[in-house]
Amino acid sequence: MAASDSHLDSSTMATMVEETQGIQVSAPAPAAESFSPLHGDLLQAVLCRLSLFDLLPASCVSRSWRRAVTLSLDNPPRVKPWLILRRRASSPSAPPAALAYDPNSCSWICIPSVPLSHASPLRASHGSLLYSLSPSKFSVSWDALNFVWRDVGPPVVWRSDPLVAVVGMHVVVAGGACDFEDEPLAVEVYRVDDPRRRLSCQPMPLQFKNSSSPVWLSVAASNSQMFVLGKDSGAFCSLNMDTMTWGPVSSLSPGPSIFFSVIGFSDGRLIQVGLDGDAMNVFGLRIWEVSPETFERNLLGEMPSDMLERLKKPDSSPLWSIKASVSGDFAYIYDPSDPREIFFCDFSSRNCSWCCFENPVLNEGNLIDNFVFTCSKVEIDDLRPVCR
């Protein structure tokens, strides 16, 4: 449902009550009469069937309804991470089109996007982080729906395709420098509360000299560390923001059969998603929780065989890579070369659940580079700017 179509009037509520309880509901009272509000279990039964967009106006009816909306969100928990898809704008003055997939309602929702102040490409990093980088300007956004953008200022090092992460109160830009730069592994660190101030930081390890871009490396971030993983090699390293130094480079490969993997960080956990086999013969996709200190791992789930065949495509074309957007207990997974179908795993319980859905805007005529994906938990307050 589009934001502009979201509404909750008395006749709609009456219809929902009839469907929920099978009882007769009288027509809405005239404007001069006071409206008799729903309450108790009957109100909860209705609210539990509404989308997050419809719950927002319901929360504004009265204090008792606001409490009922809060209860309907918490019991059982209904806030699940959304996948946000953005199609890059065709002109610098136009905001990129954006859609959000809500796994609760299994539907796509149109959301507005904030236009950038410059024309450099829109890019995605970990979680909800979007950024736009040019030789003269650097802008970042990491709120749930990316309504707030921060201009950080021009980078010191000219970078074509760097790693970007938000680590606690810091914005980190690492590697990806142009060939003519003297320091290809240079790292720039900015304070969120004072973006014009740059902090000194140790360069990336030499092992990443020829592969210091998102093409080769997967990035994740906690409140105190930035994690980097070689997608093909399994080489793993972390940046400690307290000391501004990199730890030793180790191997995070789950085993010899894993030929490609990516990482994410969510709710205090490092999550790794890996492909078994090789590009011509992928026979498994697994998700682990990994300790970044001890490298101990716990298998969270494995993609069902029928979904794996759909990810591989029926034409038996090679599956060279995957991308994973991780938030909460969710991992959204897709083939970046052909994201016509998107798969997600909910690993909130011992028996994880899998599902898939179609990309509503991708077709044979679209260029893959026109799309970026982010993932974030969306609370009801995050939607207030959408519904104004």
mmCIF file of C-alpha atoms in Angstrom:
data_model
loop_
_atom_site.group_PDB
_atom_site.id
_atom_site.type_symbol
_atom_site.label_atom_id
_atom_site.label_comp_id
_atom_site.label_asym_id
_atom_site.label_seq_id
_atom_site.Cartn_x
_atom_site.Cartn_y
_atom_site.Cartn_z
ATOM 1 C CA MET A 1 0.000 0.000 0.000
ATOM 2 C CA ALA A 2 1.325 3.405 -0.881
ATOM 3 C CA ALA A 3 1.680 5.952 1.841
ATOM 4 C CA SER A 4 -0.790 8.249 0.136
ATOM 5 C CA ASP A 5 -3.374 5.437 0.152
ATOM 6 C CA SER A 6 -3.011 4.627 3.840
ATOM 7 C CA HIS A 7 -6.071 5.582 5.866
ATOM 8 C CA LEU A 8 -8.148 4.316 8.726
ATOM 9 C CA ASP A 9 -11.688 5.653 8.846
ATOM 10 C CA SER A 10 -14.604 4.331 10.845
ATOM 11 C CA SER A 11 -16.190 2.394 7.967
ATOM 12 C CA THR A 12 -12.915 0.567 7.325
ATOM 13 C CA MET A 13 -12.667 -0.313 10.989
ATOM 14 C CA ALA A 14 -16.247 -1.586 10.960
ATOM 15 C CA THR A 15 -15.547 -3.876 8.028
ATOM 16 C CA MET A 16 -12.482 -5.282 9.772
ATOM 17 C CA VAL A 17 -14.443 -5.937 12.933
ATOM 18 C CA GLU A 18 -17.095 -7.842 10.987
ATOM 19 C CA GLU A 19 -14.432 -9.980 9.295
ATOM 20 C CA THR A 20 -12.578 -10.559 12.554
ATOM 21 C CA GLN A 21 -15.417 -11.331 14.940
ATOM 22 C CA GLY A 22 -18.323 -12.180 12.667
ATOM 23 C CA ILE A 23 -20.653 -9.697 14.377
ATOM 24 C CA GLN A 24 -22.864 -6.933 13.129
ATOM 25 C CA VAL A 25 -21.526 -3.381 13.435
ATOM 26 C CA SER A 26 -23.784 -0.405 13.068
ATOM 27 C CA ALA A 27 -23.026 2.358 10.600
ATOM 28 C CA PRO A 28 -20.769 5.213 11.742
ATOM 29 C CA ALA A 29 -22.486 7.783 13.916
ATOM 30 C CA PRO A 30 -23.194 11.208 12.490
ATOM 31 C CA ALA A 31 -20.509 13.850 12.979
ATOM 32 C CA ALA A 32 -22.585 15.580 15.672
ATOM 33 C CA GLU A 33 -22.612 12.437 17.808
ATOM 34 C CA SER A 34 -19.628 11.092 19.677
ATOM 35 C CA PHE A 35 -18.042 8.051 18.128
ATOM 36 C CA SER A 36 -18.094 4.960 20.337
ATOM 37 C CA PRO A 37 -14.534 3.628 20.147
ATOM 38 C CA LEU A 38 -13.535 0.001 19.955
ATOM 39 C CA HIS A 39 -11.700 -1.317 22.991
ATOM 40 C CA GLY A 40 -10.339 -4.391 24.681
ATOM 41 C CA ASP A 41 -9.877 -7.692 22.834
ATOM 42 C CA LEU A 42 -12.034 -6.518 19.938
ATOM 43 C CA LEU A 43 -9.743 -3.564 19.262
ATOM 44 C CA GLN A 44 -6.665 -5.780 19.566
ATOM 45 C CA ALA A 45 -8.127 -8.261 17.091
ATOM 46 C CA VAL A 46 -8.531 -5.457 14.545
ATOM 47 C CA LEU A 47 -5.171 -3.787 15.144
ATOM 48 C CA CYS A 48 -3.285 -7.064 14.783
ATOM 49 C CA ARG A 49 -4.515 -7.251 11.179
ATOM 50 C CA LEU A 50 -3.318 -3.803 10.169
ATOM 51 C CA SER A 51 -0.097 -2.891 8.424
ATOM 52 C CA LEU A 52 2.428 -0.593 10.088
ATOM 53 C CA PHE A 53 1.240 2.240 7.825
ATOM 54 C CA ASP A 54 -2.373 1.846 8.987
ATOM 55 C CA LEU A 55 -1.339 1.584 12.624
ATOM 56 C CA LEU A 56 0.208 5.055 12.476
ATOM 57 C CA PRO A 57 -3.121 6.962 12.073
ATOM 58 C CA ALA A 58 -4.752 4.522 14.490
ATOM 59 C CA SER A 59 -2.218 5.546 17.140
ATOM 60 C CA CYS A 60 -3.400 9.159 16.808
ATOM 61 C CA VAL A 61 -7.059 8.461 17.642
ATOM 62 C CA SER A 62 -6.677 8.595 21.427
ATOM 63 C CA ARG A 63 -4.354 7.676 24.265
ATOM 64 C CA SER A 64 -6.073 4.333 24.776
ATOM 65 C CA TRP A 65 -5.710 3.514 21.072
ATOM 66 C CA ARG A 66 -2.044 4.529 21.206
ATOM 67 C CA ARG A 67 -1.508 2.064 24.047
ATOM 68 C CA ALA A 68 -3.423 -0.595 22.120
ATOM 69 C CA VAL A 69 -1.267 -0.019 19.029
ATOM 70 C CA THR A 70 1.898 -0.377 21.124
ATOM 71 C CA LEU A 71 0.560 -3.611 22.595
ATOM 72 C CA SER A 72 -0.328 -4.972 19.170
ATOM 73 C CA LEU A 73 3.258 -4.358 18.011
ATOM 74 C CA ASP A 74 4.866 -5.992 21.032
ATOM 75 C CA ASN A 75 2.667 -9.011 21.617
ATOM 76 C CA PRO A 76 3.704 -10.862 19.561
ATOM 77 C CA PRO A 77 6.632 -8.767 18.217
ATOM 78 C CA ARG A 78 5.743 -7.466 14.766
ATOM 79 C CA VAL A 79 8.658 -5.167 13.964
ATOM 80 C CA LYS A 80 10.646 -7.074 11.353
ATOM 81 C CA PRO A 81 13.388 -5.614 9.152
ATOM 82 C CA TRP A 82 12.284 -4.152 5.849
ATOM 83 C CA LEU A 83 14.220 -4.423 2.614
ATOM 84 C CA ILE A 84 14.483 -1.015 0.924
ATOM 85 C CA LEU A 85 14.989 -0.937 -2.845
ATOM 86 C CA ARG A 86 16.007 2.283 -4.545
ATOM 87 C CA ARG A 87 16.218 2.978 -8.225
ATOM 88 C CA ARG A 88 18.778 5.673 -8.899
ATOM 89 C CA ALA A 89 17.354 8.983 -10.091
ATOM 90 C CA SER A 90 17.540 9.799 -13.793
ATOM 91 C CA SER A 91 18.559 13.397 -13.032
ATOM 92 C CA PRO A 92 20.387 15.024 -10.089
ATOM 93 C CA SER A 93 17.378 17.138 -9.139
ATOM 94 C CA ALA A 94 14.975 14.209 -8.853
ATOM 95 C CA PRO A 95 14.914 11.931 -5.783
ATOM 96 C CA PRO A 96 15.432 8.213 -6.459
ATOM 97 C CA ALA A 97 12.307 6.090 -6.501
ATOM 98 C CA ALA A 98 12.076 3.889 -3.417
ATOM 99 C CA LEU A 99 10.077 0.832 -2.412
ATOM 100 C CA ALA A 100 10.059 -1.008 0.911
ATOM 101 C CA TYR A 101 9.195 -4.673 1.396
ATOM 102 C CA ASP A 102 7.385 -5.376 4.668
ATOM 103 C CA PRO A 103 7.642 -9.080 5.598
ATOM 104 C CA ASN A 104 4.721 -8.758 8.018
ATOM 105 C CA SER A 105 2.230 -7.859 5.302
ATOM 106 C CA CYS A 106 4.259 -9.477 2.466
ATOM 107 C CA SER A 107 3.797 -6.328 0.401
ATOM 108 C CA TRP A 108 5.770 -3.517 -1.218
ATOM 109 C CA ILE A 109 5.188 0.045 -0.027
ATOM 110 C CA CYS A 110 6.096 3.236 -1.877
ATOM 111 C CA ILE A 111 8.192 5.625 0.206
ATOM 112 C CA PRO A 112 9.637 9.035 -0.676
ATOM 113 C CA SER A 113 13.354 9.648 -1.051
ATOM 114 C CA VAL A 114 15.348 12.728 -0.220
ATOM 115 C CA PRO A 115 17.203 14.192 -3.248
ATOM 116 C CA LEU A 116 20.973 14.440 -2.944
ATOM 117 C CA SER A 117 22.760 17.756 -3.127
ATOM 118 C CA HIS A 118 25.147 16.491 -5.797
ATOM 119 C CA ALA A 119 25.028 14.157 -8.773
ATOM 120 C CA SER A 120 27.432 11.376 -7.757
ATOM 121 C CA PRO A 121 25.987 7.835 -7.749
ATOM 122 C CA LEU A 122 23.986 6.508 -4.837
ATOM 123 C CA ARG A 123 25.663 3.502 -3.196
ATOM 124 C CA ALA A 124 24.805 1.092 -0.402
ATOM 125 C CA SER A 125 27.028 -0.390 2.272
ATOM 126 C CA HIS A 126 26.090 -2.437 5.351
ATOM 127 C CA GLY A 127 22.640 -2.399 6.984
ATOM 128 C CA SER A 128 20.770 0.844 6.291
ATOM 129 C CA LEU A 129 23.876 2.823 5.260
ATOM 130 C CA LEU A 130 23.684 4.766 1.982
ATOM 131 C CA TYR A 131 26.364 7.105 0.738
ATOM 132 C CA SER A 132 27.316 9.281 -2.202
ATOM 133 C CA LEU A 133 30.963 10.059 -2.861
ATOM 134 C CA SER A 134 32.715 12.318 -5.359
ATOM 135 C CA PRO A 135 36.142 14.034 -5.386
ATOM 136 C CA SER A 136 34.508 17.155 -3.939
ATOM 137 C CA LYS A 137 31.739 15.830 -1.692
ATOM 138 C CA PHE A 138 30.825 12.964 0.592
ATOM 139 C CA SER A 139 27.302 12.419 1.985
ATOM 140 C CA VAL A 140 26.021 9.610 4.194
ATOM 141 C CA SER A 141 22.686 8.441 5.601
ATOM 142 C CA TRP A 142 21.940 5.557 7.963
ATOM 143 C CA ASP A 143 18.519 6.188 9.541
ATOM 144 C CA ALA A 144 15.901 3.508 8.917
ATOM 145 C CA LEU A 145 14.396 5.018 5.738
ATOM 146 C CA ASN A 146 17.300 7.339 4.836
ATOM 147 C CA PHE A 147 15.419 10.589 5.256
ATOM 148 C CA VAL A 148 18.388 12.282 6.989
ATOM 149 C CA TRP A 149 21.582 12.999 5.037
ATOM 150 C CA ARG A 150 24.851 14.383 6.396
ATOM 151 C CA ASP A 151 27.406 16.176 4.228
ATOM 152 C CA VAL A 152 30.819 15.145 5.528
ATOM 153 C CA GLY A 153 33.002 17.170 3.188
ATOM 154 C CA PRO A 154 35.493 16.344 0.430
ATOM 155 C CA PRO A 155 37.722 13.298 1.011
ATOM 156 C CA VAL A 156 41.473 13.786 1.401
ATOM 157 C CA VAL A 157 42.219 10.787 -0.825
ATOM 158 C CA TRP A 158 40.562 10.487 -4.238
ATOM 159 C CA ARG A 159 38.677 7.195 -4.117
ATOM 160 C CA SER A 160 36.750 5.455 -6.862
ATOM 161 C CA ASP A 161 35.152 2.584 -4.913
ATOM 162 C CA PRO A 162 35.970 2.515 -1.170
ATOM 163 C CA LEU A 163 34.621 0.627 1.810
ATOM 164 C CA VAL A 164 32.292 2.814 3.888
ATOM 165 C CA ALA A 165 31.002 2.011 7.366
ATOM 166 C CA VAL A 166 29.344 3.701 10.321
ATOM 167 C CA VAL A 167 30.954 2.399 13.510
ATOM 168 C CA GLY A 168 29.346 3.835 16.628
ATOM 169 C CA MET A 169 29.982 7.583 16.449
ATOM 170 C CA HIS A 170 32.401 7.313 13.529
ATOM 171 C CA VAL A 171 32.154 7.246 9.736
ATOM 172 C CA VAL A 172 34.981 5.205 8.194
ATOM 173 C CA VAL A 173 36.149 5.368 4.562
ATOM 174 C CA ALA A 174 38.826 2.818 3.677
ATOM 175 C CA GLY A 175 40.697 1.674 0.565
ATOM 176 C CA GLY A 176 39.278 1.969 -2.931
ATOM 177 C CA ALA A 177 41.742 4.721 -3.855
ATOM 178 C CA CYS A 178 42.449 5.640 -7.461
ATOM 179 C CA ASP A 179 45.613 4.178 -9.033
ATOM 180 C CA PHE A 180 47.575 7.437 -8.961
ATOM 181 C CA GLU A 181 47.161 7.898 -5.189
ATOM 182 C CA ASP A 182 50.270 7.296 -3.057
ATOM 183 C CA GLU A 183 48.291 5.611 -0.271
ATOM 184 C CA PRO A 184 45.831 3.110 -1.814
ATOM 185 C CA LEU A 185 45.042 1.623 1.631
ATOM 186 C CA ALA A 186 44.510 4.963 3.405
ATOM 187 C CA VAL A 187 41.695 5.179 5.960
ATOM 188 C CA GLU A 188 39.751 8.350 6.786
ATOM 189 C CA VAL A 189 37.678 8.556 9.979
ATOM 190 C CA TYR A 190 35.096 11.254 10.782
ATOM 191 C CA ARG A 191 33.157 11.910 13.964
ATOM 192 C CA VAL A 192 29.395 11.852 13.446
ATOM 193 C CA ASP A 193 28.943 14.859 15.737
ATOM 194 C CA ASP A 194 31.811 16.793 14.091
ATOM 195 C CA PRO A 195 32.166 15.549 10.488
ATOM 196 C CA ARG A 196 34.642 18.264 9.510
ATOM 197 C CA ARG A 197 37.144 16.843 11.977
ATOM 198 C CA ARG A 198 39.213 13.918 10.681
ATOM 199 C CA LEU A 199 40.868 11.419 13.014
ATOM 200 C CA SER A 200 44.155 9.681 12.262
ATOM 201 C CA CYS A 201 43.938 5.954 11.610
ATOM 202 C CA GLN A 202 46.224 3.105 10.611
ATOM 203 C CA PRO A 203 46.010 2.108 6.888
ATOM 204 C CA MET A 204 44.378 -1.164 5.871
ATOM 205 C CA PRO A 205 46.615 -4.279 6.025
ATOM 206 C CA LEU A 206 48.884 -4.864 3.026
ATOM 207 C CA GLN A 207 47.097 -8.140 2.251
ATOM 208 C CA PHE A 208 44.220 -6.054 0.837
ATOM 209 C CA LYS A 209 46.413 -3.862 -1.396
ATOM 210 C CA ASN A 210 45.020 -5.216 -4.667
ATOM 211 C CA SER A 211 41.479 -5.825 -3.437
ATOM 212 C CA SER A 212 40.443 -2.920 -1.207
ATOM 213 C CA SER A 213 37.003 -2.267 -2.726
ATOM 214 C CA PRO A 214 33.471 -3.667 -2.221
ATOM 215 C CA VAL A 215 33.960 -5.747 -5.377
ATOM 216 C CA TRP A 216 36.326 -8.004 -3.406
ATOM 217 C CA LEU A 217 35.524 -7.236 0.219
ATOM 218 C CA SER A 218 32.400 -7.492 2.365
ATOM 219 C CA VAL A 219 32.038 -5.035 5.247
ATOM 220 C CA ALA A 220 30.097 -5.065 8.521
ATOM 221 C CA ALA A 221 30.172 -2.854 11.613
ATOM 222 C CA SER A 222 29.417 -2.998 15.328
ATOM 223 C CA ASN A 223 29.445 -0.060 17.745
ATOM 224 C CA SER A 224 33.208 -0.395 18.219
ATOM 225 C CA GLN A 225 34.621 -2.350 15.275
ATOM 226 C CA MET A 226 34.612 -2.455 11.493
ATOM 227 C CA PHE A 227 34.862 -5.968 10.020
ATOM 228 C CA VAL A 228 36.255 -6.764 6.569
ATOM 229 C CA LEU A 229 36.049 -10.143 4.784
ATOM 230 C CA GLY A 230 37.535 -11.241 1.470
ATOM 231 C CA LYS A 231 34.524 -12.612 -0.401
ATOM 232 C CA ASP A 232 36.548 -15.213 -2.312
ATOM 233 C CA SER A 233 39.588 -15.647 -0.066
ATOM 234 C CA GLY A 234 37.958 -15.647 3.368
ATOM 235 C CA ALA A 235 40.669 -13.265 4.649
ATOM 236 C CA PHE A 236 39.239 -11.498 7.691
ATOM 237 C CA CYS A 237 40.323 -8.438 9.660
ATOM 238 C CA SER A 238 38.801 -5.850 11.987
ATOM 239 C CA LEU A 239 39.448 -2.192 12.794
ATOM 240 C CA ASN A 240 39.309 -1.271 16.494
ATOM 241 C CA MET A 241 37.921 2.245 16.854
ATOM 242 C CA ASP A 242 39.354 2.687 20.352
ATOM 243 C CA THR A 243 42.937 2.290 19.130
ATOM 244 C CA MET A 244 42.386 3.144 15.433
ATOM 245 C CA THR A 245 44.421 0.053 14.504
ATOM 246 C CA TRP A 246 43.764 -3.088 12.469
ATOM 247 C CA GLY A 247 44.021 -6.540 13.975
ATOM 248 C CA PRO A 248 45.837 -9.464 12.355
ATOM 249 C CA VAL A 249 44.504 -10.894 9.098
ATOM 250 C CA SER A 250 43.014 -14.360 9.705
ATOM 251 C CA SER A 251 40.859 -16.817 7.774
ATOM 252 C CA LEU A 252 37.102 -16.827 8.321
ATOM 253 C CA SER A 253 36.391 -19.536 5.758
ATOM 254 C CA PRO A 254 33.779 -22.001 7.105
ATOM 255 C CA GLY A 255 35.405 -24.844 5.161
ATOM 256 C CA PRO A 256 37.063 -25.853 1.871
ATOM 257 C CA SER A 257 33.740 -26.211 0.069
ATOM 258 C CA ILE A 258 32.755 -22.544 0.633
ATOM 259 C CA PHE A 259 33.924 -20.582 -2.402
ATOM 260 C CA PHE A 260 32.155 -17.255 -1.715
ATOM 261 C CA SER A 261 30.832 -15.579 1.432
ATOM 262 C CA VAL A 262 29.677 -12.206 2.780
ATOM 263 C CA ILE A 263 29.141 -10.826 6.287
ATOM 264 C CA GLY A 264 26.743 -8.599 8.203
ATOM 265 C CA PHE A 265 26.416 -7.500 11.821
ATOM 266 C CA SER A 266 23.166 -7.331 13.740
ATOM 267 C CA ASP A 267 22.052 -7.344 17.385
ATOM 268 C CA GLY A 268 25.583 -7.973 18.626
ATOM 269 C CA ARG A 269 26.221 -10.872 16.246
ATOM 270 C CA LEU A 270 28.490 -11.317 13.242
ATOM 271 C CA ILE A 271 26.539 -13.150 10.518
ATOM 272 C CA GLN A 272 28.194 -14.957 7.588
ATOM 273 C CA VAL A 273 26.395 -16.222 4.467
ATOM 274 C CA GLY A 274 28.308 -18.642 2.228
ATOM 275 C CA LEU A 275 27.934 -20.613 -0.996
ATOM 276 C CA ASP A 276 28.946 -24.292 -1.152
ATOM 277 C CA GLY A 277 30.548 -25.788 -4.260
ATOM 278 C CA ASP A 278 31.669 -23.629 -7.148
ATOM 279 C CA ALA A 279 30.103 -21.127 -9.532
ATOM 280 C CA MET A 280 29.091 -23.864 -12.012
ATOM 281 C CA ASN A 281 27.786 -26.230 -9.339
ATOM 282 C CA VAL A 282 26.393 -24.531 -6.229
ATOM 283 C CA PHE A 283 24.976 -27.209 -3.950
ATOM 284 C CA GLY A 284 24.277 -25.220 -0.802
ATOM 285 C CA LEU A 285 23.794 -21.818 0.851
ATOM 286 C CA ARG A 286 24.289 -21.610 4.606
ATOM 287 C CA ILE A 287 24.086 -18.918 7.298
ATOM 288 C CA TRP A 288 26.237 -18.906 10.435
ATOM 289 C CA GLU A 289 26.646 -16.795 13.540
ATOM 290 C CA VAL A 290 30.399 -16.312 14.045
ATOM 291 C CA SER A 291 32.436 -15.091 16.992
ATOM 292 C CA PRO A 292 34.865 -12.452 15.633
ATOM 293 C CA GLU A 293 37.266 -13.213 18.505
ATOM 294 C CA THR A 294 37.366 -17.033 18.594
ATOM 295 C CA PHE A 295 35.903 -17.747 15.119
ATOM 296 C CA GLU A 296 33.565 -20.302 16.677
ATOM 297 C CA ARG A 297 30.485 -20.634 14.526
ATOM 298 C CA ASN A 298 26.887 -21.720 14.952
ATOM 299 C CA LEU A 299 24.861 -22.817 11.937
ATOM 300 C CA LEU A 300 21.638 -20.792 11.817
ATOM 301 C CA GLY A 301 20.091 -22.192 8.667
ATOM 302 C CA GLU A 302 20.456 -23.639 5.190
ATOM 303 C CA MET A 303 18.482 -22.570 2.133
ATOM 304 C CA PRO A 304 15.954 -25.207 0.999
ATOM 305 C CA SER A 305 16.924 -26.991 -2.204
ATOM 306 C CA ASP A 306 13.967 -25.695 -4.232
ATOM 307 C CA MET A 307 14.823 -22.077 -3.404
ATOM 308 C CA LEU A 308 18.491 -22.707 -4.121
ATOM 309 C CA GLU A 309 17.544 -23.879 -7.620
ATOM 310 C CA ARG A 310 15.592 -20.655 -8.140
ATOM 311 C CA LEU A 311 18.557 -18.590 -6.916
ATOM 312 C CA LYS A 312 20.782 -20.447 -9.401
ATOM 313 C CA LYS A 313 18.294 -19.709 -12.223
ATOM 314 C CA PRO A 314 16.792 -22.371 -14.519
ATOM 315 C CA ASP A 315 19.187 -21.650 -17.383
ATOM 316 C CA SER A 316 22.078 -23.110 -15.320
ATOM 317 C CA SER A 317 24.130 -19.915 -15.651
ATOM 318 C CA PRO A 318 27.041 -19.607 -13.180
ATOM 319 C CA LEU A 319 26.291 -18.154 -9.745
ATOM 320 C CA TRP A 320 29.452 -16.204 -9.060
ATOM 321 C CA SER A 321 28.310 -14.166 -6.073
ATOM 322 C CA ILE A 322 25.519 -13.202 -3.723
ATOM 323 C CA LYS A 323 24.685 -10.154 -1.650
ATOM 324 C CA ALA A 324 23.111 -10.247 1.796
ATOM 325 C CA SER A 325 21.391 -7.437 3.698
ATOM 326 C CA VAL A 326 21.260 -8.304 7.408
ATOM 327 C CA SER A 327 19.224 -6.691 10.175
ATOM 328 C CA GLY A 328 17.678 -8.096 13.329
ATOM 329 C CA ASP A 329 17.063 -11.809 12.823
ATOM 330 C CA PHE A 330 16.672 -11.396 9.071
ATOM 331 C CA ALA A 331 18.973 -11.885 6.099
ATOM 332 C CA TYR A 332 17.778 -10.826 2.642
ATOM 333 C CA ILE A 333 19.792 -12.606 -0.080
ATOM 334 C CA TYR A 334 19.918 -12.099 -3.837
ATOM 335 C CA ASP A 335 22.091 -12.530 -6.906
ATOM 336 C CA PRO A 336 23.453 -9.027 -7.675
ATOM 337 C CA SER A 337 23.710 -9.829 -11.384
ATOM 338 C CA ASP A 338 20.013 -10.744 -11.610
ATOM 339 C CA PRO A 339 17.948 -9.787 -8.533
ATOM 340 C CA ARG A 340 14.578 -10.640 -10.033
ATOM 341 C CA GLU A 341 13.856 -12.806 -7.002
ATOM 342 C CA ILE A 342 14.875 -11.957 -3.441
ATOM 343 C CA PHE A 343 15.115 -14.569 -0.698
ATOM 344 C CA PHE A 344 15.041 -14.055 3.027
ATOM 345 C CA CYS A 345 15.749 -16.133 6.094
ATOM 346 C CA ASP A 346 14.170 -15.455 9.486
ATOM 347 C CA PHE A 347 16.486 -17.069 12.025
ATOM 348 C CA SER A 348 14.751 -15.740 15.141
ATOM 349 C CA SER A 349 13.839 -19.288 16.239
ATOM 350 C CA ARG A 350 15.647 -22.626 16.313
ATOM 351 C CA ASN A 351 13.890 -23.695 13.111
ATOM 352 C CA CYS A 352 14.580 -20.813 10.749
ATOM 353 C CA SER A 353 12.015 -20.012 8.050
ATOM 354 C CA TRP A 354 12.672 -19.120 4.416
ATOM 355 C CA CYS A 355 10.619 -17.186 1.900
ATOM 356 C CA CYS A 356 11.083 -15.472 -1.453
ATOM 357 C CA PHE A 357 9.393 -12.679 -3.390
ATOM 358 C CA GLU A 358 9.754 -10.931 -6.726
ATOM 359 C CA ASN A 359 11.494 -7.642 -7.377
ATOM 360 C CA PRO A 360 8.561 -5.480 -8.582
ATOM 361 C CA VAL A 361 10.565 -3.071 -10.745
ATOM 362 C CA LEU A 362 13.300 -5.160 -12.332
ATOM 363 C CA ASN A 363 12.809 -6.394 -15.874
ATOM 364 C CA GLU A 364 14.945 -7.396 -18.833
ATOM 365 C CA GLY A 365 15.322 -3.781 -19.930
ATOM 366 C CA ASN A 366 16.623 -2.467 -16.608
ATOM 367 C CA LEU A 367 20.308 -2.068 -15.829
ATOM 368 C CA ILE A 368 21.358 -3.800 -12.620
ATOM 369 C CA ASP A 369 23.518 -0.837 -11.621
ATOM 370 C CA ASN A 370 20.389 1.304 -11.331
ATOM 371 C CA PHE A 371 19.357 -0.387 -8.072
ATOM 372 C CA VAL A 372 20.658 -0.300 -4.499
ATOM 373 C CA PHE A 373 19.368 -2.248 -1.489
ATOM 374 C CA THR A 374 19.395 -1.503 2.226
ATOM 375 C CA CYS A 375 17.818 -3.264 5.182
ATOM 376 C CA SER A 376 16.662 -1.907 8.528
ATOM 377 C CA LYS A 377 14.195 -2.306 11.359
ATOM 378 C CA VAL A 378 11.381 0.172 10.762
ATOM 379 C CA GLU A 379 9.516 1.440 13.822
ATOM 380 C CA ILE A 380 6.152 3.173 13.655
ATOM 381 C CA ASP A 381 7.784 6.546 14.431
ATOM 382 C CA ASP A 382 10.068 6.145 11.403
ATOM 383 C CA LEU A 383 6.979 6.377 9.193
ATOM 384 C CA ARG A 384 5.702 9.724 10.463
ATOM 385 C CA PRO A 385 7.594 11.765 7.801
ATOM 386 C CA VAL A 386 6.129 9.478 5.121
ATOM 387 C CA CYS A 387 2.537 10.066 6.168
ATOM 388 C CA ARG A 388 2.637 13.830 6.560
#
